[in-house]
Coordinates of C-alpha atoms and ligand atoms in Angstrom, one line a residue:
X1 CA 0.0 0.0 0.0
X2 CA 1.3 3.7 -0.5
X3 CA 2.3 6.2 1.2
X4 CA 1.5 10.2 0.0
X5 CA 3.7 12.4 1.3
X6 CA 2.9 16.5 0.8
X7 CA 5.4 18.9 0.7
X8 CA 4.5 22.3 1.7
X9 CA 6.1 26.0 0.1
X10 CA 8.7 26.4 2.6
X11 CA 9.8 22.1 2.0
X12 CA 10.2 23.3 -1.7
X13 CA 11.5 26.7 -1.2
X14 CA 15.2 26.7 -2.4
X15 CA 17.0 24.6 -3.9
X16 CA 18.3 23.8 -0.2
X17 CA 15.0 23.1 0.1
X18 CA 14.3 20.6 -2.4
X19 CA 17.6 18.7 -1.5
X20 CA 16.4 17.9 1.7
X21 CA 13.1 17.0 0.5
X22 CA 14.4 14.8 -2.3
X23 CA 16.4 12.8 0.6
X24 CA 13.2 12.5 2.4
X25 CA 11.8 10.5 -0.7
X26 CA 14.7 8.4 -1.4
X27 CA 14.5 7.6 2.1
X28 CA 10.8 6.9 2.5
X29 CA 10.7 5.1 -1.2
X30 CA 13.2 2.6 -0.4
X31 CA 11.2 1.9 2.9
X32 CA 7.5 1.6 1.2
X33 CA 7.9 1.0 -1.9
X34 CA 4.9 3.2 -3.3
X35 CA 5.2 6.5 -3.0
X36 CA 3.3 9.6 -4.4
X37 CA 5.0 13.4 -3.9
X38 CA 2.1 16.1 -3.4
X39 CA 3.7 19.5 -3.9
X40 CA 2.9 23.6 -3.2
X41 CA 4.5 26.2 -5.3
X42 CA 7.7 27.5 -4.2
X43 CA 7.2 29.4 -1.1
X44 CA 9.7 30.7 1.0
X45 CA 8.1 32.8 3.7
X46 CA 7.4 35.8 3.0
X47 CA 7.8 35.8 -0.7
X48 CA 5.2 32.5 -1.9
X49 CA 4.6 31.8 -5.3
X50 CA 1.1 31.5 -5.3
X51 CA 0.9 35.7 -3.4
X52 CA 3.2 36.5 -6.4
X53 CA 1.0 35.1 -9.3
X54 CA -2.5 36.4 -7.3
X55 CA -1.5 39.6 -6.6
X56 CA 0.0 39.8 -9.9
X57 CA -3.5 39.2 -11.3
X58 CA -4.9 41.8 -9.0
X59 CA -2.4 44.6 -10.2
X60 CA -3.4 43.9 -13.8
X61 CA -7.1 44.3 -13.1
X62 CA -5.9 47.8 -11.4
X63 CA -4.2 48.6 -14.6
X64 CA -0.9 48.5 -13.3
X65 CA 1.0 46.7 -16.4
X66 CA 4.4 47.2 -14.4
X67 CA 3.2 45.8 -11.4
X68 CA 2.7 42.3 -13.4
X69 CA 5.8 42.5 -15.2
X70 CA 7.9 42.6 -12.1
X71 CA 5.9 39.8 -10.9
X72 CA 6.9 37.5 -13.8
X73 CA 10.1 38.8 -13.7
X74 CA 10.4 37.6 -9.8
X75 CA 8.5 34.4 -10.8
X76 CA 11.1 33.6 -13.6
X77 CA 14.1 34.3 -11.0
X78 CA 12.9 32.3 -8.1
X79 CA 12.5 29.4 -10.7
X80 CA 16.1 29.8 -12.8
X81 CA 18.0 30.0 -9.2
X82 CA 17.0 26.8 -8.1
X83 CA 17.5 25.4 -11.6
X84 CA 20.5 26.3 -11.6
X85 CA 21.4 25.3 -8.7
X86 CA 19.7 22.0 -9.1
X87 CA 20.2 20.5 -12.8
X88 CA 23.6 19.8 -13.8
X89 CA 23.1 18.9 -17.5
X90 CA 22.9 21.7 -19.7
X91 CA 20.2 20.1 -22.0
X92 CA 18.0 19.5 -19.1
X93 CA 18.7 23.0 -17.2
X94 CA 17.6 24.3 -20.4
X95 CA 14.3 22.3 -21.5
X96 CA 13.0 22.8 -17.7
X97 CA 13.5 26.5 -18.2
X98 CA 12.0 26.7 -21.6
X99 CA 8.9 25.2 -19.3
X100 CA 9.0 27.5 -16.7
X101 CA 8.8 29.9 -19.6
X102 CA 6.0 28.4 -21.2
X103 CA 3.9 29.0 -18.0
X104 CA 5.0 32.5 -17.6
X105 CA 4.1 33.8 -20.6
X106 CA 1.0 32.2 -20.4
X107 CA 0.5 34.4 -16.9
X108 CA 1.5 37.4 -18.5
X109 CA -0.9 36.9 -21.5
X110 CA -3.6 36.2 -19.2
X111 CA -2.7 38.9 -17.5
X112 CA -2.5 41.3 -20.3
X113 CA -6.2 40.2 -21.3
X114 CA -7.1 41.0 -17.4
X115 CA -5.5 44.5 -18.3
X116 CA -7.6 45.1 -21.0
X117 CA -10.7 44.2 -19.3
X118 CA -9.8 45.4 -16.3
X119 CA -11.7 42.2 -14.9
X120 CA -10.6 38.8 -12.9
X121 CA -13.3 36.0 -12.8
X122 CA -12.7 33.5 -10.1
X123 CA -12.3 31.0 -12.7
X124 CA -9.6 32.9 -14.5
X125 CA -7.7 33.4 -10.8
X126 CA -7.6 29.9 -10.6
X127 CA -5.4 28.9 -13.6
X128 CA -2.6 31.4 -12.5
X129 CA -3.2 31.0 -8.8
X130 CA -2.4 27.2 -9.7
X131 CA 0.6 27.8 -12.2
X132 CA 3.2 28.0 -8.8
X133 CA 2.1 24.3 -8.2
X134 CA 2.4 23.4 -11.7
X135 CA 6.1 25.0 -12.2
X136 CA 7.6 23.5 -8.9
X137 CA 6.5 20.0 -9.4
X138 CA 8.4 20.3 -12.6
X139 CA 11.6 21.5 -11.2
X140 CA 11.6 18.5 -8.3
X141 CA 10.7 15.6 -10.5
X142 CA 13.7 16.8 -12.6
X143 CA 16.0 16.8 -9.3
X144 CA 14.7 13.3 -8.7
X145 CA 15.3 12.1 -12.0
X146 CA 19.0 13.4 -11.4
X147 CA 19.5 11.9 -8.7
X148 CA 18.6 8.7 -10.3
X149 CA 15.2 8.2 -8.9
X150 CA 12.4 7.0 -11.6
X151 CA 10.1 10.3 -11.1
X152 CA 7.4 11.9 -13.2
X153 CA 5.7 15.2 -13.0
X154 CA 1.7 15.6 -13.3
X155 CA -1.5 18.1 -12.9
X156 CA -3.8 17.0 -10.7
X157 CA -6.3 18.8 -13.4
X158 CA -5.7 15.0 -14.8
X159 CA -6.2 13.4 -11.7
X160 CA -9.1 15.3 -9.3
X161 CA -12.2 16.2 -10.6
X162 CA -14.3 18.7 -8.4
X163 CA -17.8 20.6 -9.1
X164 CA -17.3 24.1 -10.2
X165 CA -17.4 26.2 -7.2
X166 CA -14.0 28.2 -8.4
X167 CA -11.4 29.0 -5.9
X168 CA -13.1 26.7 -3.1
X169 CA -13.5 23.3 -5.0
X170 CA -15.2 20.3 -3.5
X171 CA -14.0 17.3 -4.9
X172 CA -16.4 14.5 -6.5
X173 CA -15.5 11.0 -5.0
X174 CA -16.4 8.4 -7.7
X175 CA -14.9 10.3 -10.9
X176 CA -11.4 11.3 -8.8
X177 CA -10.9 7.9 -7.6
X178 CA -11.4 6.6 -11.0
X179 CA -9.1 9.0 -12.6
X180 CA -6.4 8.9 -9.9
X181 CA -6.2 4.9 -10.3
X182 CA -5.7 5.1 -13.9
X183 CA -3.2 8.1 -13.7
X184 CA -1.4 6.7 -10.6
X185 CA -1.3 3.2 -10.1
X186 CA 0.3 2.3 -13.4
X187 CA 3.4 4.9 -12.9
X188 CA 3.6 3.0 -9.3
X189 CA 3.5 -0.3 -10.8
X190 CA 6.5 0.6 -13.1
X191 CA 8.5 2.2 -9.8
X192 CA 7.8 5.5 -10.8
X193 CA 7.9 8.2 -8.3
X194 CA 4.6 10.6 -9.3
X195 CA 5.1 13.8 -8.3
X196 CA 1.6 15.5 -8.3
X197 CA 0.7 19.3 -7.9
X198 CA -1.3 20.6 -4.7
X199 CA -3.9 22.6 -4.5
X200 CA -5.1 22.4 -8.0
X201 CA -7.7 19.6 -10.0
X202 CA -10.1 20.5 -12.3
X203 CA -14.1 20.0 -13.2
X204 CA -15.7 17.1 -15.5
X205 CA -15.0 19.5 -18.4
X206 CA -11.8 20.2 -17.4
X207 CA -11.4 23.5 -16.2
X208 CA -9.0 24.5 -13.6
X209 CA -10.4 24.9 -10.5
X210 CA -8.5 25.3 -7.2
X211 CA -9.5 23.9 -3.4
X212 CA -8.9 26.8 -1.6
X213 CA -5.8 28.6 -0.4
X214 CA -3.4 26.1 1.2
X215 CA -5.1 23.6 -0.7
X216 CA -2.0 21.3 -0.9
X217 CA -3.0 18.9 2.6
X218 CA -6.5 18.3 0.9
X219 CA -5.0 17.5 -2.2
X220 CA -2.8 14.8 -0.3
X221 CA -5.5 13.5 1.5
X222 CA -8.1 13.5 -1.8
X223 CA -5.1 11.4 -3.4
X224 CA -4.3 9.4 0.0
X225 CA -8.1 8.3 -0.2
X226 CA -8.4 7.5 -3.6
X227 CA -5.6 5.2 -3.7
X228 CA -6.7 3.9 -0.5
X229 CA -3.2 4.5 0.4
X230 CA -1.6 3.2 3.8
X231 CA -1.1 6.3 5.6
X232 CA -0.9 10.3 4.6
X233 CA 2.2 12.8 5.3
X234 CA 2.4 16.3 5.6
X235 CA 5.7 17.6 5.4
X236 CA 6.0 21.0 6.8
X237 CA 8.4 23.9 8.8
X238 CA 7.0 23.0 12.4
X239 CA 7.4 19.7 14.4
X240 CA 3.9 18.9 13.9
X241 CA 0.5 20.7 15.4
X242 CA 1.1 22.4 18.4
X243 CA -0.2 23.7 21.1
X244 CA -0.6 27.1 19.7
X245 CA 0.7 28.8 17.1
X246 CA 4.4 29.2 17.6
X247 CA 5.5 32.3 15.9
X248 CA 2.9 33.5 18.4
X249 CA 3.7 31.8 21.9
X250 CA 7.3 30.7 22.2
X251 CA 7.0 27.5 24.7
X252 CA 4.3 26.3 22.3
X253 CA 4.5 22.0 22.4
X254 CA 3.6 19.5 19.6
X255 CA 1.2 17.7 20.2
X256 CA 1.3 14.0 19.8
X257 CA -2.2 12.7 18.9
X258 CA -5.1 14.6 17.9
X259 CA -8.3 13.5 16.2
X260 CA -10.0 14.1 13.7
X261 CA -12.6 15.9 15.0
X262 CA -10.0 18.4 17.2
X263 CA -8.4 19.0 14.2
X264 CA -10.6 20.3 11.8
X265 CA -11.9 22.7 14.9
X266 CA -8.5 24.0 14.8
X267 CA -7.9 24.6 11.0
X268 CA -11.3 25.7 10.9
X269 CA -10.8 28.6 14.1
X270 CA -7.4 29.4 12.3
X271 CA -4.8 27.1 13.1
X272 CA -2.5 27.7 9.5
X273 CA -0.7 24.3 10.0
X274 CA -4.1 22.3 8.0
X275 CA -6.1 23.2 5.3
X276 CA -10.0 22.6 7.6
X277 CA -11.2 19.9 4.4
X278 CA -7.6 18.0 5.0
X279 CA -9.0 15.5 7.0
X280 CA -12.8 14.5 5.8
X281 CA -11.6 12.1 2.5
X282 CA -9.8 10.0 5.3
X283 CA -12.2 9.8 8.1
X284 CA -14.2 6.9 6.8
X285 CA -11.7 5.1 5.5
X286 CA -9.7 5.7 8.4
X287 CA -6.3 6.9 6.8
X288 CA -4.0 8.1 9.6
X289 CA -2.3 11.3 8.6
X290 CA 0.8 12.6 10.0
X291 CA 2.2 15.6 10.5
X292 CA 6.1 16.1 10.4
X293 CA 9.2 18.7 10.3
X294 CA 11.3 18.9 7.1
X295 CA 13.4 21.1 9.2
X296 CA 13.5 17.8 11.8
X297 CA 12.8 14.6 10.3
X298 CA 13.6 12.8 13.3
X299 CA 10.8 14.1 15.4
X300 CA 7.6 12.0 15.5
X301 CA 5.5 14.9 15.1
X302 CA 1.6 14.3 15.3
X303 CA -0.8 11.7 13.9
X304 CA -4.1 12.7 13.4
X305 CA -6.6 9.2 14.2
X306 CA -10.1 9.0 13.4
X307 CA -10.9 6.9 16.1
X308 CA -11.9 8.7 19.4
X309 CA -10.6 5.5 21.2
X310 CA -7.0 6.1 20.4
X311 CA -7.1 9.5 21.2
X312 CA -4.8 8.6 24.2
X313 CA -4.2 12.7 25.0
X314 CA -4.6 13.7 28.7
X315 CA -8.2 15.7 29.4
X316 CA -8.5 19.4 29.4
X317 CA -7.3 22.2 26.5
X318 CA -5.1 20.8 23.5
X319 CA -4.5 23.9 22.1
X320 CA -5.7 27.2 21.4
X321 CA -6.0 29.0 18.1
X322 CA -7.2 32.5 16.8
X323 CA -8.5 34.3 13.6
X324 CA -8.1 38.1 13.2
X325 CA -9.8 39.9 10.8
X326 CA -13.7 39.4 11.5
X327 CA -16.6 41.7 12.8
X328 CA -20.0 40.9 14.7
X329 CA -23.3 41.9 13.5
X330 CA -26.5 42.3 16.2
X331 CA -29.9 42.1 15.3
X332 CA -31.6 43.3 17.4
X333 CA -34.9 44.8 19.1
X334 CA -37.4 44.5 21.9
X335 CA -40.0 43.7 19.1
X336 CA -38.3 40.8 17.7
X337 CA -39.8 38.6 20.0
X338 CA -43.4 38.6 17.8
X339 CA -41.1 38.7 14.2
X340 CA -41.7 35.0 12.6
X341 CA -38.8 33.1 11.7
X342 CA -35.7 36.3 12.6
X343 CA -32.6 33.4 13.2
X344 CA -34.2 31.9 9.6
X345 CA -34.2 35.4 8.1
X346 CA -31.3 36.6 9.1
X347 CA -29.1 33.6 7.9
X348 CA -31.3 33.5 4.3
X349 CA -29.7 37.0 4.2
X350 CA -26.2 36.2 5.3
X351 CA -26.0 33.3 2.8
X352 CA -27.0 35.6 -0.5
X353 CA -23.6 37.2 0.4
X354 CA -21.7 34.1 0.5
X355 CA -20.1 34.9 4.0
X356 CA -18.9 32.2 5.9
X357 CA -20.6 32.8 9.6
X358 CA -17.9 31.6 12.0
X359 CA -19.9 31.7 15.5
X360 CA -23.3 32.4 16.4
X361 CA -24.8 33.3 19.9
X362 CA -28.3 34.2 20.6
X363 CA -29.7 35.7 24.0
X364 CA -32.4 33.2 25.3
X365 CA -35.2 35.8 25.3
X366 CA -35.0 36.4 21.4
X367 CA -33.6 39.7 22.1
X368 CA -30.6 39.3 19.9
X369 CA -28.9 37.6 17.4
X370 CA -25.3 38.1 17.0
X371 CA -23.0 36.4 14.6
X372 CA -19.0 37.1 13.5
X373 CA -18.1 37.3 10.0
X374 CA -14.9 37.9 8.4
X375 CA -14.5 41.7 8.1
X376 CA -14.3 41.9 4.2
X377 CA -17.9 40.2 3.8
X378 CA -19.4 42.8 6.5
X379 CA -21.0 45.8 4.3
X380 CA -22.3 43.0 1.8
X381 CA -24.0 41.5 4.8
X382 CA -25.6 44.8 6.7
X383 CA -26.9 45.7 3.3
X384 CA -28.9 42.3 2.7
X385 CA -29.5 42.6 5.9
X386 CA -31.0 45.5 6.1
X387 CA -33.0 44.5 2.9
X388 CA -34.3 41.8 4.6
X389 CA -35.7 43.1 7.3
X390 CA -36.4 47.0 5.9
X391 CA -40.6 46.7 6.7
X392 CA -39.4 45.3 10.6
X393 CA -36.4 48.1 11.0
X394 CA -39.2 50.6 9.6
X395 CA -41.7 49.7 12.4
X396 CA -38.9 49.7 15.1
X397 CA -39.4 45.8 15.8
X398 CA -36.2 45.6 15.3
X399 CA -34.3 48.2 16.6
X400 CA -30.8 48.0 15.0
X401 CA -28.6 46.1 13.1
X402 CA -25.6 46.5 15.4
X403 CA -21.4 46.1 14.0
X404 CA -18.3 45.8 15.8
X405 CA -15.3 45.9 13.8
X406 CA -11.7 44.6 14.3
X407 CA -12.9 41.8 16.4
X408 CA -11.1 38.4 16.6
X409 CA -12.7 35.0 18.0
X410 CA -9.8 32.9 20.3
X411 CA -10.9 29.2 20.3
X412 CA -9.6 26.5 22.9
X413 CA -9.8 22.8 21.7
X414 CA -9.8 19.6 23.1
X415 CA -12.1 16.3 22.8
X416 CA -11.9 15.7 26.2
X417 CA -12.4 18.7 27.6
X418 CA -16.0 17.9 28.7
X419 CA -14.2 15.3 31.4
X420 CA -13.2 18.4 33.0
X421 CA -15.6 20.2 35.4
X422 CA -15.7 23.8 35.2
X423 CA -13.0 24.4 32.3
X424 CA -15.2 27.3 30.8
X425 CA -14.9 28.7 33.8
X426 CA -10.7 28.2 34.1
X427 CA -10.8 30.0 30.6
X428 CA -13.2 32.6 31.5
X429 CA -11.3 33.1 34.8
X430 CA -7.7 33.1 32.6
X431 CA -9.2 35.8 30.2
X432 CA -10.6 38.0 33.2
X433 CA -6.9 38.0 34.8
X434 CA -5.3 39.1 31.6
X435 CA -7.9 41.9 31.4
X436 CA -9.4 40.5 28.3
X437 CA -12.9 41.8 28.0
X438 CA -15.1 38.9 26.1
X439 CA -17.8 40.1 24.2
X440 CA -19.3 36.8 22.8
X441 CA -19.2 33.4 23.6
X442 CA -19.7 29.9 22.2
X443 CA -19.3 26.6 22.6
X444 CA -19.3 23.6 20.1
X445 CA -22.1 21.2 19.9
X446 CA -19.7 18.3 20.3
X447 CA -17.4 20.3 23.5
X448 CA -14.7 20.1 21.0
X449 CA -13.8 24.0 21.7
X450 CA -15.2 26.9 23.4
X451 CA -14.5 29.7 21.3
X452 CA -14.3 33.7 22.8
X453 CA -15.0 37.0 20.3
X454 CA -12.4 39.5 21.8
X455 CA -11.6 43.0 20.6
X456 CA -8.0 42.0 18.0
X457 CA -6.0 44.2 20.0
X458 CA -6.7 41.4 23.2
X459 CA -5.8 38.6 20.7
X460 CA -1.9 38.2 21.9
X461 CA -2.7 38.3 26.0
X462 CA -5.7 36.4 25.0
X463 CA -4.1 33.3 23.4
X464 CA -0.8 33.3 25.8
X465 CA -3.7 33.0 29.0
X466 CA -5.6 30.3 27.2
X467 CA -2.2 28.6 26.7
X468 CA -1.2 28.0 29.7
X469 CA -4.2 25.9 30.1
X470 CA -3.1 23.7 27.2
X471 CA 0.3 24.0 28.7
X472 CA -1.2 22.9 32.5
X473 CA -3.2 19.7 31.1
X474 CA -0.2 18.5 29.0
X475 CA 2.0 18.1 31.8
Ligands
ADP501 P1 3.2 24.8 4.5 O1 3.8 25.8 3.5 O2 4.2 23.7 4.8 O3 1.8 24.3 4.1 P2 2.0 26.6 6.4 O4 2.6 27.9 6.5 O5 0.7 26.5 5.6 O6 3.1 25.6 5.9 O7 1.7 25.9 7.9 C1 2.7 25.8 8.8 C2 2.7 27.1 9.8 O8 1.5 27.0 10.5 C3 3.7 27.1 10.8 O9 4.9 27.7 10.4 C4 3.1 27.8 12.0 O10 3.6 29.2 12.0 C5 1.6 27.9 11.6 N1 0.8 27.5 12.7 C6 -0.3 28.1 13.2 N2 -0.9 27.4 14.2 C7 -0.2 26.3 14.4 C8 -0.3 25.2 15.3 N3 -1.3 25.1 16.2 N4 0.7 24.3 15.2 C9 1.6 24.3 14.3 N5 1.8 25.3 13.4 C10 0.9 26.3 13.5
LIG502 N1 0.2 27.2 -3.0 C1 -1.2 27.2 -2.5 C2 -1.3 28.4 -1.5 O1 -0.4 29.2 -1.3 C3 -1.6 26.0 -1.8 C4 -0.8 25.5 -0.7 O2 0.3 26.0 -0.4 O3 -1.2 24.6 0.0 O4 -2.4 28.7 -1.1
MG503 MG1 -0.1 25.0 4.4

């Protein structure tokens, strides 16, 4: 059975980089046989690939020509330095540029016509936001090759076939698993290494269609599913998931075992180490997936399992995450007690804007209903808000529809935190000693997290408080 193993931006960053990473899959070929590379565009932090070709889209829809020829200039340099750094043969150094080239003039005639039209679809965003993925693969398989491994590189646009919701694709089971047999398994059969590009795939007709910024784990696990591989590797610049997020907290721990449920929570309240849809293909087939250091090999990192019963982690908070970035919208009014159907209403309304409503709190008496959305989807919101409810704001049922801006929600997770009496209280009680005021509160259906909305400017005390919980139950 195989093994996928996903290499993130900073695994395949440099040429540095992609040594390393190379070693990792002679090392891990030799001991399983079968095994498929997912890889992200180049992405050395700050500078990503993917940033580059996006906001060099965006500057060609503001008309700024130069703007998008310095990003194809940056695009071509990034690539050439580690290919010359990499390929020794001149023939080869040469054909992989010429194909580097091929996609960059692409980009730049795409974004000449975005120029012109001074207009981006989502759909068209997706075939350059996808080019990084499809240039890097092509650079590592050639290392491999080099280094005298049997290696080829392919689109996932061949392999994953999703619906056609652009830039946030949901894959469709039967037709991927079809197409990623017939792609895949022969090249493993003749001891070929595939190396497959993240975060892109494609619809039935064949359009390029993307899952999402940091779309690369999901890719991994869509594959990891399909092949009904053994196990599932992400390979990225952090021992595995930790306890919070450690560019934020320095004595933040890894954390050995999480599940499933625990983390999704934490992808999905902000947690950048997983892409939130990473771990759904493998839940029913119940594909472990790891989490490991490129940086540290050596270091076990974390295994996510699907089943609760070998969640073997000690009761109280895992970890603690936060997302920045979001407001909170009231509705409310004495008179909404006698209004038919306002919770209904209101998210009918939220849903025309496409927002994605991250937590919800209602008082008991009907009073209010408060919600926190991210920030950039707020004016769309009030307005069909206030559409929806113009006759009942008229006649003062309801009174207001109420905003806070710059708001952030701080989320503590842990499946077995429900074992433990009082720990809303212990967070509440940690939040109250750092002088973090909490405006809203929420807790998850399954006691998976308890999640805070805090004022941004709280978000730093906020987390290092809740922390020291997740630090307490560890020990
Ligand atoms: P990649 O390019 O490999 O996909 P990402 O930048 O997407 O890497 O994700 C890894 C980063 O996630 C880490 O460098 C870290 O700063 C951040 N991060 C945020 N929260 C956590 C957490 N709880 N555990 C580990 N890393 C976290
Ligand atoms: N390269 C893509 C991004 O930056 C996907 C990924 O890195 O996972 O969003
Ligand atoms: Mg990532």
């Amino acid at each position: 059975m195989s093994l996928v193993m996903k290499f993130g931006g900073t695994s395949v960053g440099s040429a540095e980089m992609m040594r390393r990473t190379a070693d990792l899959i002679e090392k891990f070929k030799a001991e399983w046989g079968d095994v498929v590379v997912v890889a992200s565009a180049m992405g050395t932090k700050p500078v990503k690939v993917t940033d580059i070709l996006l906001n060099g889209s965006k500057s060609a829809r503001q008309g700024d020509k130069a703007a998008y020829e310095s990003a194809a200039v940056q695009l071509r340099e990034t690539h050439d330095k580690a290919i010359d750094e990499l390929i020794e043969s001149t023939e080869e150094r040469a054909a992989l540029k010429a194909e580097i080239e091929g996609f960059i003039t692409r980009f730049l005639d795409i974004c000449g016509a975005i120029w012109a039209l001074q207009e981006i679809s989502p759909r068209t965003a997706d075939v350059i936001g996808g080019m990084g993925e499809q240039m890097s693969v092509r650079v590592i398989a050639a290392y491999l090759r080099q280094r005298g491994m049997a290696a080829q590189a392919l689109d996932a646009t061949d392999l994953i076939v999703t619906d056609d919701e652009f830039q946030s694709a949901t894959p469709i089971i039967e037709l991927t698993e079809q197409k990623t047999k017939a792609g895949l398994e022969p090249l493993l059969a003749d001891n070929v290494i595939p190396v497959v590009t993240g975060f892109i795939a494609a619809t039935v007709d064949g359009v390029t269609t993307t899952l999402g910024r940091s779309g690369s784990d999901y890719s991994a696990s869509i594959l990891g599913r399909a092949l009904g591989s053994k196990e599932v590797w992400i390979w990225t610049d952090v021992d595995g998931v930790m306890t919070t997020d450690p560019r934020i907290v320095d004595n933040a721990q890894t954390i050995p075992v999480l599940t499933y449920s625990e983390v999704s929570e934490l992808a999905y309240y902000g947690a950048k180490v997983l892409h939130p849809r990473t771990m759904r293909p493998l839940v029913e087939s119940h594909v472990p997936l790891r989490i490991k250091n490129t940086f540290n090999p050596d270091h076990d990192g974390t295994v996510i399992v699907t089943r609760a019963e070998d969640n073997i982690s000690p009761q109280g908070v895992k970890a603690v995450t936060a997302i920045k970035g979001l407001h909170m919208v009231t509705v409310e009014g004495r008179g909404m007690l006698g209004v038919p159907g306002v919770a209904a209403r209101t998210f009918q309304a939220v849903a025309q804007s496409k927002a994605s409503v991250l937590m919800i709190t209602q008082s008991s008496s009907e009073q209010s209903i408060c919600f926190v959305i991210p920030e950039d989807t707020a004016v769309d919101v009030v307005s069909h808000l206030e559409d929806a409810f113009a006759e009942e704001l008229k006649n003062r049922d309801i009174e207001r529809i109420g905003q806070v801006d710059q708001m952030a929600i701080v989320t503590a997770v842990g499946s077995r935190m429900q074992g433990v009496p009082g720990i809303a209280g212990k967070m509440f009680t940690a939040l109250g000693d750092a002088e973090v005021n909490i405006i809203a509160i929420a807790q998850g259906s399954s006691e998976c997290s308890i999640s805070v909305g805090i004022r941004e400017s709280d978000v730093a005390a906020a987390v290092q408080a809740v922390h020291e919980l997740a630090v307490e139950a560890s020990r």
